[in-house]
GROMACS .gro file of C-alpha atoms in nm:
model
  129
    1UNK     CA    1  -0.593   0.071   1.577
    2UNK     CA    2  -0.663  -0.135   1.281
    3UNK     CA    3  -0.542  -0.502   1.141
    4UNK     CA    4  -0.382  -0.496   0.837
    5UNK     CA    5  -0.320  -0.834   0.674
    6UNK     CA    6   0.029  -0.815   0.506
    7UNK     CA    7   0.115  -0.947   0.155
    8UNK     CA    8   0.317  -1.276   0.175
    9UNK     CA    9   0.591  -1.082  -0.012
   10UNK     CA   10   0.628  -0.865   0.306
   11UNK     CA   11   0.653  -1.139   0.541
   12UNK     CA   12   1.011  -1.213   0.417
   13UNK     CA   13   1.090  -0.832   0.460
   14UNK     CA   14   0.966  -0.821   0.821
   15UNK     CA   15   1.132  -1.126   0.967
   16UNK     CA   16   1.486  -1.011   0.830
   17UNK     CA   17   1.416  -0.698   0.988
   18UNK     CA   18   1.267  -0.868   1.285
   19UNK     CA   19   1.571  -1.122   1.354
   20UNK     CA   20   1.837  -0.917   1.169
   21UNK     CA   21   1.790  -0.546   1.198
   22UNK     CA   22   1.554  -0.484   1.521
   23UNK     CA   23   1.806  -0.661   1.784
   24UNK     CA   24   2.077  -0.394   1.657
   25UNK     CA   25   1.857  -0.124   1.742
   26UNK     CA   26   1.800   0.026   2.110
   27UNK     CA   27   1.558  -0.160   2.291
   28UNK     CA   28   1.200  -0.033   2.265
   29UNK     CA   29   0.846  -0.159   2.279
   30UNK     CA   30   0.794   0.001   1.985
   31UNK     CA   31   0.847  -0.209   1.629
   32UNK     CA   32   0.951   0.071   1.442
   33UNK     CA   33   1.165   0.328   1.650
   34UNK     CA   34   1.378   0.596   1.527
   35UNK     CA   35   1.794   0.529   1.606
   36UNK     CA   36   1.917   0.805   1.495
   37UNK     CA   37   1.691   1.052   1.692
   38UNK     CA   38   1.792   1.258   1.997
   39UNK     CA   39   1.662   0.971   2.193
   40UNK     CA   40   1.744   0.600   2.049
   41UNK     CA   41   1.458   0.406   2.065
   42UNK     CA   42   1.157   0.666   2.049
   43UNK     CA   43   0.904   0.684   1.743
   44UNK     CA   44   1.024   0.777   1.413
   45UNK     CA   45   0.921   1.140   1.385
   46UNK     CA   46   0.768   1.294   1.053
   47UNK     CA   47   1.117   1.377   0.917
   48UNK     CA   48   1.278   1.058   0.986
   49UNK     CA   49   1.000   0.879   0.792
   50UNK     CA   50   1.063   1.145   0.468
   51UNK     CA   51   1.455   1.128   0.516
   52UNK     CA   52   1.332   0.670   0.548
   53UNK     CA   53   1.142   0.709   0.204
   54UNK     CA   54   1.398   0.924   0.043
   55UNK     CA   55   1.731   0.688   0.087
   56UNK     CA   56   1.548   0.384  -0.003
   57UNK     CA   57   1.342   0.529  -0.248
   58UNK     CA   58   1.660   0.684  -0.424
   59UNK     CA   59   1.786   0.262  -0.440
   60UNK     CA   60   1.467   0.182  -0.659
   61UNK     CA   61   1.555   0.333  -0.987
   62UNK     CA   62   1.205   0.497  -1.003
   63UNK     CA   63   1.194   0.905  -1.077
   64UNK     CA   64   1.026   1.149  -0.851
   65UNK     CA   65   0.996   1.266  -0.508
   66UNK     CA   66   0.930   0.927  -0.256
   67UNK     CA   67   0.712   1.027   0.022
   68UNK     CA   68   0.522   0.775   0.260
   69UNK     CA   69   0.194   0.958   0.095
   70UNK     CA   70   0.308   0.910  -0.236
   71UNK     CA   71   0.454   0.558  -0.137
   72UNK     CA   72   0.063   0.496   0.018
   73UNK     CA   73  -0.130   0.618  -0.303
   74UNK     CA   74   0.079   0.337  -0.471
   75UNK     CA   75  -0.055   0.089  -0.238
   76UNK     CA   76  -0.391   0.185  -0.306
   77UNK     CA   77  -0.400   0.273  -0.700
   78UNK     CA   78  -0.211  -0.093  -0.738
   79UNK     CA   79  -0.458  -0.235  -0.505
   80UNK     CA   80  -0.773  -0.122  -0.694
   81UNK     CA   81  -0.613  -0.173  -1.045
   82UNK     CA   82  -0.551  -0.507  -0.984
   83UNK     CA   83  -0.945  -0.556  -0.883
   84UNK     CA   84  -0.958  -0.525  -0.465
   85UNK     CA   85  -1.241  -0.388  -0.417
   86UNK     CA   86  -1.264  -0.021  -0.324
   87UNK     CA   87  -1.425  -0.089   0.041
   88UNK     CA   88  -1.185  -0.338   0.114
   89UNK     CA   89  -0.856  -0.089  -0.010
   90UNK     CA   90  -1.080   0.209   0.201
   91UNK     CA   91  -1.039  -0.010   0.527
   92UNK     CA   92  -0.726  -0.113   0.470
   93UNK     CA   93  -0.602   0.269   0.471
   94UNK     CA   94  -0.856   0.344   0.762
   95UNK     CA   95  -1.062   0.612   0.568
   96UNK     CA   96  -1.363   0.661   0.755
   97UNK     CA   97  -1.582   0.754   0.402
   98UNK     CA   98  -1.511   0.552   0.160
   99UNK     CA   99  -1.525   0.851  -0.107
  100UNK     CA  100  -1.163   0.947   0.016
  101UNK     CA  101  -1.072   0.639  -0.122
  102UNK     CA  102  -1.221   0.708  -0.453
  103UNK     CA  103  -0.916   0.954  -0.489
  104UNK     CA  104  -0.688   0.650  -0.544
  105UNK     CA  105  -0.930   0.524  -0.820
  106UNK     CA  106  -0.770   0.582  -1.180
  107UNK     CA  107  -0.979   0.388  -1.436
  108UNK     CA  108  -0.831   0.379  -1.818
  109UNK     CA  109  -1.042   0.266  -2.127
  110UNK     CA  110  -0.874  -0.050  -2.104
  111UNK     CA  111  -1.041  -0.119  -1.765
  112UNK     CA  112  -1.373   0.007  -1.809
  113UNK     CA  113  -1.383  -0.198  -2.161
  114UNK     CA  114  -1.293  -0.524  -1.958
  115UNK     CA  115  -1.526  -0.433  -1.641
  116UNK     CA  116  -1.780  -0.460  -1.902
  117UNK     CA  117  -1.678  -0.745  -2.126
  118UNK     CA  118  -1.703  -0.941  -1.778
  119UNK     CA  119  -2.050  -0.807  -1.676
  120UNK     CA  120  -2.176  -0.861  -2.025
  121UNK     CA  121  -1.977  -1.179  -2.168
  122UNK     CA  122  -2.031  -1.286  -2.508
  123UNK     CA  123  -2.289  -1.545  -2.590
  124UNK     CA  124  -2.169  -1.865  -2.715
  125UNK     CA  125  -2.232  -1.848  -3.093
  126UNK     CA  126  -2.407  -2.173  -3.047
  127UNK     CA  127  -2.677  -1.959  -2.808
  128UNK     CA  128  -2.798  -1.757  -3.155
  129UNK     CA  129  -3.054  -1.992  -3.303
   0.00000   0.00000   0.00000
């Protein structure tokens, strides 16, 4: 088990769900259950989650296959490209080596040339003497 703090645009998400969709749905400990399994109310299995991804990824407009993997390298390669740092993204996805993370990382030119323009600002012209 791990915390994961959630992005304030989730929260919205989560409390329709919570107040909306969750009281239609058998009763369960569980937050997420699967209703359409052979037993309402039991975990989602794998193929529920793929069959999950697919119909709402298919409402998105965006091309390819939508997997929770691919739908979690997303996460992280939007995470680290818009500068959380890579320990912080590798214990948010619970790797236990941080180089499993690394997979995520996809650095352009663009980004290395500005990692470095912030490590190594320009003098002020008034600094030359």
């Amino acid at each position: 088990q791990r915390t994961i703090p959630q992005p304030d645009v989730l929260a919205a998400h989560l409390d329709h769900y919570l107040h909306v969709v969750r009281p239609t749905l058998p009763t369960s400990q569980l937050l997420f259950t699967n209703p359409h399994g052979q037993q309402a109310g039991q975990p989602l299995t794998g193929r529920a989650l793929l069959d999950l991804c697919r119909r709402l990824g298919a409402t998105t407009g965006i091309a390819g296959p939508h997997t929770a993997l691919r739908w979690r390298h997303t996460y992280a390669s939007l995470s680290l490209a818009r500068g959380v740092d890579l320990y912080v993204v590798s214990r948010l996805l619970g790797h236990a080596r941080v180089e499993t993370t690394q997979r995520y990382l996809h650095l352009n030119t663009g980004q290395l040339t500005d990692a470095i323009r912030r490590a190594y600002p320009q003098p002020d012209s008034e600094d030359h003497h």
